[in-house]
Amino acid sequence: MEVGARERRWLAATAEAVLAGLLAVALFASGSFVPVLGLVLSLFCPLPFVAVGLRHGRTTLLLALAFATLMLIVPLSARQGLIFLLEFGAPAVVLEAGLRRGARSEALVIGVAAVLAVSGLAVLVLASGHFDRPMAAIEEHLDGVLETTEALTASLGISEAPGTDDAPTRRLRAVLLQAFPGLLFAGYLLTAAGYVLTVQALVRQWPSQMGSVQPTAFRWELPEVLVWGFIGSGALFLTGLPWLKATGLNGLIALLGLYFLQGLSIATFLFRRFQLPRSLAALSVLVLVVQPFFTLLVAGLGLFDVWFAFRRWSVPRPPRQT
């Protein structure tokens, strides 16, 4: 009787691993076949692996990952399979392990973002073939992004014809190349935060289906000592020395990404605390997307939380004992 139940569980886990692999490959392929929306959908490739890992354990997660990788290697190439493993497999393993251990949201997001950043750089080098010159891979990637942007703005009539190698374009390229590590990490911070928020929402919605993981709310609270890193990065940037300035710039960008998430966490808490309408929250998200000034304002809210502790102010105090 017990052996039969164990076999059924094993068969169910194997079937779900296959389904998770198929879904992940479909999401991965959508990035190549569906314009714009497919690129967004492809970002969710790690989530089927995380879900099946939370339900049945890491062995099932690795089985699903191996199946999906094999599906890409056979019709395409070993390089494509390796890119898939680096870009989506490694973050899925780290995310599942952190959720299972009950890691804090900040530590989990930063850990997944670090894995995504290292994997992203490795994918750039692997795709370009410049194994002995990683900076050449980054330069090629930036040139491709700039060419695409120029072509888009030219088609909209915002700028002149693409391909003009003028002084502003060269300056923009130099700045982007200098700030590339910080921008890469900040972008992956947002991606990792999206992963954690999505999985936590799934756990809260179906707690009995996600193994022993406890449903928790996303809470972001950085240590106070980190503000000295922000101050130090600003000081390095102001030195004007090339390498110190580049280090300070990347530190500022990375820390602004961290404090932006803290500001979002505070804003979300205040919206719930004062029971503001959801339509206002949706409008706020739209403003953040189209207006960079408000993005900096939210990051500033997270930074100044070190001194003002906004979430403590809004908590109602207990009545005095008489």
CSV table of N, CA and C in Angstrom, one decimal, residues 179-273:
chain,number,residue,atom,x,y,z
A,179,ALA,N,28.8,52.7,-17.0
A,179,ALA,CA,27.8,52.4,-16.0
A,179,ALA,C,27.1,51.0,-16.2
A,180,PHE,N,27.6,50.2,-17.1
A,180,PHE,CA,27.0,49.0,-17.5
A,180,PHE,C,26.8,48.0,-16.3
A,181,PRO,N,27.8,47.8,-15.5
A,181,PRO,CA,27.6,46.9,-14.3
A,181,PRO,C,26.5,47.3,-13.4
A,182,GLY,N,26.5,48.6,-13.0
A,182,GLY,CA,25.4,49.1,-12.1
A,182,GLY,C,24.1,49.0,-12.8
A,183,LEU,N,23.9,49.3,-14.0
A,183,LEU,CA,22.6,49.3,-14.7
A,183,LEU,C,22.2,47.8,-14.9
A,184,LEU,N,23.1,46.9,-15.1
A,184,LEU,CA,22.8,45.5,-15.2
A,184,LEU,C,22.2,45.0,-13.9
A,185,PHE,N,22.9,45.3,-12.8
A,185,PHE,CA,22.5,44.8,-11.5
A,185,PHE,C,21.2,45.4,-11.1
A,186,ALA,N,21.0,46.7,-11.4
A,186,ALA,CA,19.7,47.4,-11.0
A,186,ALA,C,18.6,46.8,-11.8
A,187,GLY,N,18.8,46.5,-13.1
A,187,GLY,CA,17.7,45.9,-13.9
A,187,GLY,C,17.4,44.5,-13.4
A,188,TYR,N,18.4,43.7,-13.0
A,188,TYR,CA,18.1,42.4,-12.5
A,188,TYR,C,17.5,42.4,-11.1
A,189,LEU,N,17.8,43.5,-10.4
A,189,LEU,CA,17.1,43.6,-9.1
A,189,LEU,C,15.6,43.6,-9.3
A,190,LEU,N,15.1,44.4,-10.2
A,190,LEU,CA,13.7,44.5,-10.5
A,190,LEU,C,13.1,43.2,-11.0
A,191,THR,N,13.9,42.5,-11.8
A,191,THR,CA,13.5,41.2,-12.3
A,191,THR,C,13.4,40.2,-11.2
A,192,ALA,N,14.4,40.1,-10.3
A,192,ALA,CA,14.4,39.2,-9.1
A,192,ALA,C,13.2,39.6,-8.2
A,193,ALA,N,13.0,40.9,-8.0
A,193,ALA,CA,11.8,41.3,-7.1
A,193,ALA,C,10.5,40.8,-7.7
A,194,GLY,N,10.4,40.9,-9.0
A,194,GLY,CA,9.2,40.4,-9.7
A,194,GLY,C,9.0,38.9,-9.5
A,195,TYR,N,10.1,38.1,-9.6
A,195,TYR,CA,10.1,36.7,-9.3
A,195,TYR,C,9.6,36.4,-7.9
A,196,VAL,N,10.2,37.1,-6.9
A,196,VAL,CA,9.8,36.8,-5.6
A,196,VAL,C,8.4,37.2,-5.3
A,197,LEU,N,7.9,38.3,-5.8
A,197,LEU,CA,6.5,38.8,-5.6
A,197,LEU,C,5.6,37.8,-6.2
A,198,THR,N,5.9,37.3,-7.4
A,198,THR,CA,5.0,36.4,-8.1
A,198,THR,C,4.9,35.1,-7.3
A,199,VAL,N,6.0,34.5,-6.9
A,199,VAL,CA,6.0,33.2,-6.2
A,199,VAL,C,5.3,33.3,-4.9
A,200,GLN,N,5.6,34.4,-4.2
A,200,GLN,CA,4.9,34.6,-2.9
A,200,GLN,C,3.4,34.8,-3.0
A,201,ALA,N,3.0,35.4,-4.1
A,201,ALA,CA,1.5,35.5,-4.4
A,201,ALA,C,0.9,34.1,-4.6
A,202,LEU,N,1.7,33.3,-5.4
A,202,LEU,CA,1.2,31.9,-5.7
A,202,LEU,C,1.1,31.1,-4.4
A,203,VAL,N,2.1,31.3,-3.5
A,203,VAL,CA,2.1,30.5,-2.2
A,203,VAL,C,0.9,30.9,-1.4
A,204,ARG,N,0.6,32.2,-1.3
A,204,ARG,CA,-0.5,32.7,-0.6
A,204,ARG,C,-1.8,32.3,-1.1
A,205,GLN,N,-1.9,32.2,-2.5
A,205,GLN,CA,-3.1,31.7,-3.1
A,205,GLN,C,-3.4,30.2,-3.0
A,206,TRP,N,-2.3,29.4,-3.1
A,206,TRP,CA,-2.5,28.0,-3.0
A,206,TRP,C,-1.5,27.4,-2.0
A,207,PRO,N,-1.6,27.7,-0.7
A,207,PRO,CA,-0.6,27.3,0.3
A,207,PRO,C,-0.4,25.8,0.4
A,208,SER,N,-1.5,25.1,0.3
A,208,SER,CA,-1.4,23.6,0.4
A,208,SER,C,-0.8,22.9,-0.8
A,209,GLN,N,-0.6,23.6,-1.9
A,209,GLN,CA,-0.1,23.1,-3.1
A,209,GLN,C,1.4,23.3,-3.2
A,210,MET,N,2.0,24.1,-2.3
A,210,MET,CA,3.4,24.5,-2.5
A,210,MET,C,4.3,24.0,-1.4
A,211,GLY,N,4.0,22.7,-1.0
A,211,GLY,CA,4.9,22.0,-0.1
A,211,GLY,C,4.8,22.7,1.3
A,212,SER,N,6.0,22.7,2.0
A,212,SER,CA,6.1,23.2,3.3
A,212,SER,C,6.4,24.7,3.4
A,213,VAL,N,6.4,25.4,2.3
A,213,VAL,CA,6.7,26.8,2.3
A,213,VAL,C,5.6,27.6,2.9
A,214,GLN,N,5.9,28.5,3.9
A,214,GLN,CA,4.9,29.3,4.5
A,214,GLN,C,4.6,30.6,3.7
A,215,PRO,N,3.3,30.9,3.6
A,215,PRO,CA,3.0,32.2,2.8
A,215,PRO,C,3.4,33.4,3.6
A,216,THR,N,4.2,34.2,3.0
A,216,THR,CA,4.7,35.4,3.7
A,216,THR,C,4.5,36.6,2.7
A,217,ALA,N,4.5,37.8,3.3
A,217,ALA,CA,4.3,39.1,2.6
A,217,ALA,C,5.7,39.6,2.2
A,218,PHE,N,5.8,40.3,1.1
A,218,PHE,CA,7.0,40.9,0.7
A,218,PHE,C,7.3,42.1,1.5
A,219,ARG,N,8.4,42.0,2.3
A,219,ARG,CA,8.9,43.2,3.1
A,219,ARG,C,10.3,43.5,2.8
A,220,TRP,N,10.6,44.7,2.6
A,220,TRP,CA,12.0,45.1,2.2
A,220,TRP,C,12.5,46.2,3.2
A,221,GLU,N,13.5,45.8,4.0
A,221,GLU,CA,14.1,46.7,5.0
A,221,GLU,C,15.6,46.5,5.0
A,222,LEU,N,16.3,47.5,4.4
A,222,LEU,CA,17.7,47.4,4.3
A,222,LEU,C,18.4,47.8,5.6
A,223,PRO,N,19.6,47.3,5.9
A,223,PRO,CA,20.3,47.7,7.1
A,223,PRO,C,20.7,49.1,7.0
A,224,GLU,N,20.7,49.8,8.1
A,224,GLU,CA,21.1,51.2,8.2
A,224,GLU,C,22.5,51.5,7.7
A,225,VAL,N,23.4,50.5,8.0
A,225,VAL,CA,24.8,50.8,7.7
A,225,VAL,C,25.0,50.9,6.2
A,226,LEU,N,24.1,50.4,5.4
A,226,LEU,CA,24.2,50.5,3.9
A,226,LEU,C,24.3,52.0,3.4
A,227,VAL,N,23.7,52.9,4.2
A,227,VAL,CA,23.7,54.3,3.8
A,227,VAL,C,25.2,54.8,3.6
A,228,TRP,N,26.1,54.2,4.4
A,228,TRP,CA,27.5,54.7,4.3
A,228,TRP,C,28.1,54.2,2.9
A,229,GLY,N,27.6,53.1,2.4
A,229,GLY,CA,28.0,52.7,1.1
A,229,GLY,C,27.6,53.7,0.0
A,230,PHE,N,26.3,54.2,0.2
A,230,PHE,CA,25.8,55.2,-0.7
A,230,PHE,C,26.6,56.5,-0.6
A,231,ILE,N,27.0,56.9,0.6
A,231,ILE,CA,27.8,58.1,0.8
A,231,ILE,C,29.2,58.0,0.2
A,232,GLY,N,29.8,56.8,0.5
A,232,GLY,CA,31.1,56.5,-0.1
A,232,GLY,C,31.1,56.5,-1.6
A,233,SER,N,30.1,55.9,-2.2
A,233,SER,CA,30.0,55.8,-3.6
A,233,SER,C,29.9,57.3,-4.2
A,234,GLY,N,29.1,58.1,-3.6
A,234,GLY,CA,29.0,59.5,-4.0
A,234,GLY,C,30.3,60.2,-3.9
A,235,ALA,N,31.1,59.9,-2.8
A,235,ALA,CA,32.4,60.6,-2.7
A,235,ALA,C,33.3,60.1,-3.8
A,236,LEU,N,33.3,58.8,-4.1
A,236,LEU,CA,34.2,58.3,-5.2
A,236,LEU,C,33.8,58.9,-6.5
A,237,PHE,N,32.5,59.1,-6.7
A,237,PHE,CA,32.1,59.7,-8.0
A,237,PHE,C,32.6,61.1,-8.1
A,238,LEU,N,32.6,61.9,-7.0
A,238,LEU,CA,33.0,63.3,-7.1
A,238,LEU,C,34.5,63.5,-7.1
A,239,THR,N,35.3,62.4,-7.0
A,239,THR,CA,36.7,62.6,-7.1
A,239,THR,C,37.2,63.0,-8.5
A,240,GLY,N,36.4,62.6,-9.5
A,240,GLY,CA,36.8,62.9,-10.9
A,240,GLY,C,37.8,62.0,-11.5
A,241,LEU,N,38.5,61.2,-10.7
A,241,LEU,CA,39.5,60.2,-11.2
A,241,LEU,C,38.7,59.1,-12.0
A,242,PRO,N,39.2,58.7,-13.2
A,242,PRO,CA,38.4,57.9,-14.0
A,242,PRO,C,37.9,56.6,-13.3
A,243,TRP,N,38.8,55.8,-12.8
A,243,TRP,CA,38.4,54.5,-12.2
A,243,TRP,C,37.6,54.7,-11.0
A,244,LEU,N,38.0,55.6,-10.1
A,244,LEU,CA,37.2,55.9,-8.9
A,244,LEU,C,35.8,56.4,-9.2
A,245,LYS,N,35.7,57.3,-10.3
A,245,LYS,CA,34.5,57.8,-10.7
A,245,LYS,C,33.5,56.7,-11.2
A,246,ALA,N,34.1,55.8,-12.0
A,246,ALA,CA,33.3,54.7,-12.5
A,246,ALA,C,32.8,53.8,-11.4
A,247,THR,N,33.7,53.5,-10.4
A,247,THR,CA,33.3,52.7,-9.3
A,247,THR,C,32.2,53.4,-8.5
A,248,GLY,N,32.3,54.7,-8.3
A,248,GLY,CA,31.3,55.4,-7.5
A,248,GLY,C,30.0,55.4,-8.3
A,249,LEU,N,30.0,55.6,-9.6
A,249,LEU,CA,28.8,55.7,-10.4
A,249,LEU,C,28.1,54.4,-10.4
A,250,ASN,N,28.8,53.3,-10.5
A,250,ASN,CA,28.1,52.0,-10.5
A,250,ASN,C,27.6,51.6,-9.1
A,251,GLY,N,28.3,52.1,-8.1
A,251,GLY,CA,27.8,51.9,-6.7
A,251,GLY,C,26.5,52.7,-6.5
A,252,LEU,N,26.5,53.9,-6.9
A,252,LEU,CA,25.3,54.7,-6.8
A,252,LEU,C,24.1,54.1,-7.5
A,253,ILE,N,24.3,53.6,-8.7
A,253,ILE,CA,23.2,53.0,-9.5
A,253,ILE,C,22.7,51.8,-8.8
A,254,ALA,N,23.6,50.9,-8.3
A,254,ALA,CA,23.2,49.7,-7.7
A,254,ALA,C,22.4,50.0,-6.4
A,255,LEU,N,22.9,50.9,-5.6
A,255,LEU,CA,22.3,51.3,-4.3
A,255,LEU,C,20.9,52.0,-4.5
A,256,LEU,N,20.9,52.8,-5.6
A,256,LEU,CA,19.6,53.4,-5.9
A,256,LEU,C,18.5,52.4,-6.3
A,257,GLY,N,19.0,51.3,-6.9
A,257,GLY,CA,18.0,50.2,-7.2
A,257,GLY,C,17.5,49.6,-5.9
A,258,LEU,N,18.4,49.4,-5.0
A,258,LEU,CA,18.0,48.8,-3.7
A,258,LEU,C,17.1,49.7,-2.9
A,259,TYR,N,17.4,51.0,-2.9
A,259,TYR,CA,16.6,51.9,-2.1
A,259,TYR,C,15.2,52.2,-2.9
A,260,PHE,N,15.2,52.0,-4.2
A,260,PHE,CA,14.0,52.1,-4.9
A,260,PHE,C,13.0,51.0,-4.5
A,261,LEU,N,13.5,49.8,-4.3
A,261,LEU,CA,12.6,48.7,-3.8
A,261,LEU,C,12.2,49.0,-2.4
A,262,GLN,N,13.0,49.6,-1.6
A,262,GLN,CA,12.6,49.9,-0.2
A,262,GLN,C,11.5,51.0,-0.3
A,263,GLY,N,11.7,52.0,-1.2
A,263,GLY,CA,10.7,53.0,-1.3
A,263,GLY,C,9.3,52.5,-1.8
A,264,LEU,N,9.4,51.5,-2.7
A,264,LEU,CA,8.2,50.8,-3.2
A,264,LEU,C,7.5,50.1,-2.0
A,265,SER,N,8.3,49.4,-1.2
A,265,SER,CA,7.8,48.7,-0.1
A,265,SER,C,7.1,49.6,0.9
A,266,ILE,N,7.7,50.8,1.2
A,266,ILE,CA,7.1,51.8,2.1
A,266,ILE,C,5.8,52.3,1.5
A,267,ALA,N,5.8,52.6,0.2
A,267,ALA,CA,4.6,53.2,-0.5
A,267,ALA,C,3.5,52.1,-0.5
A,268,THR,N,3.8,50.9,-0.7
A,268,THR,CA,2.8,49.8,-0.6
A,268,THR,C,2.2,49.7,0.8
A,269,PHE,N,3.1,49.8,1.8
A,269,PHE,CA,2.6,49.7,3.2
A,269,PHE,C,1.7,50.9,3.5
A,270,LEU,N,2.0,52.1,3.0
A,270,LEU,CA,1.2,53.2,3.3
A,270,LEU,C,-0.2,53.2,2.6
A,271,PHE,N,-0.1,52.6,1.4
A,271,PHE,CA,-1.4,52.5,0.6
A,271,PHE,C,-2.3,51.5,1.4
A,272,ARG,N,-1.8,50.4,1.9
A,272,ARG,CA,-2.6,49.5,2.7
A,272,ARG,C,-3.0,50.1,4.0
A,273,ARG,N,-2.1,50.8,4.6
A,273,ARG,CA,-2.4,51.3,6.0
A,273,ARG,C,-3.5,52.3,5.9
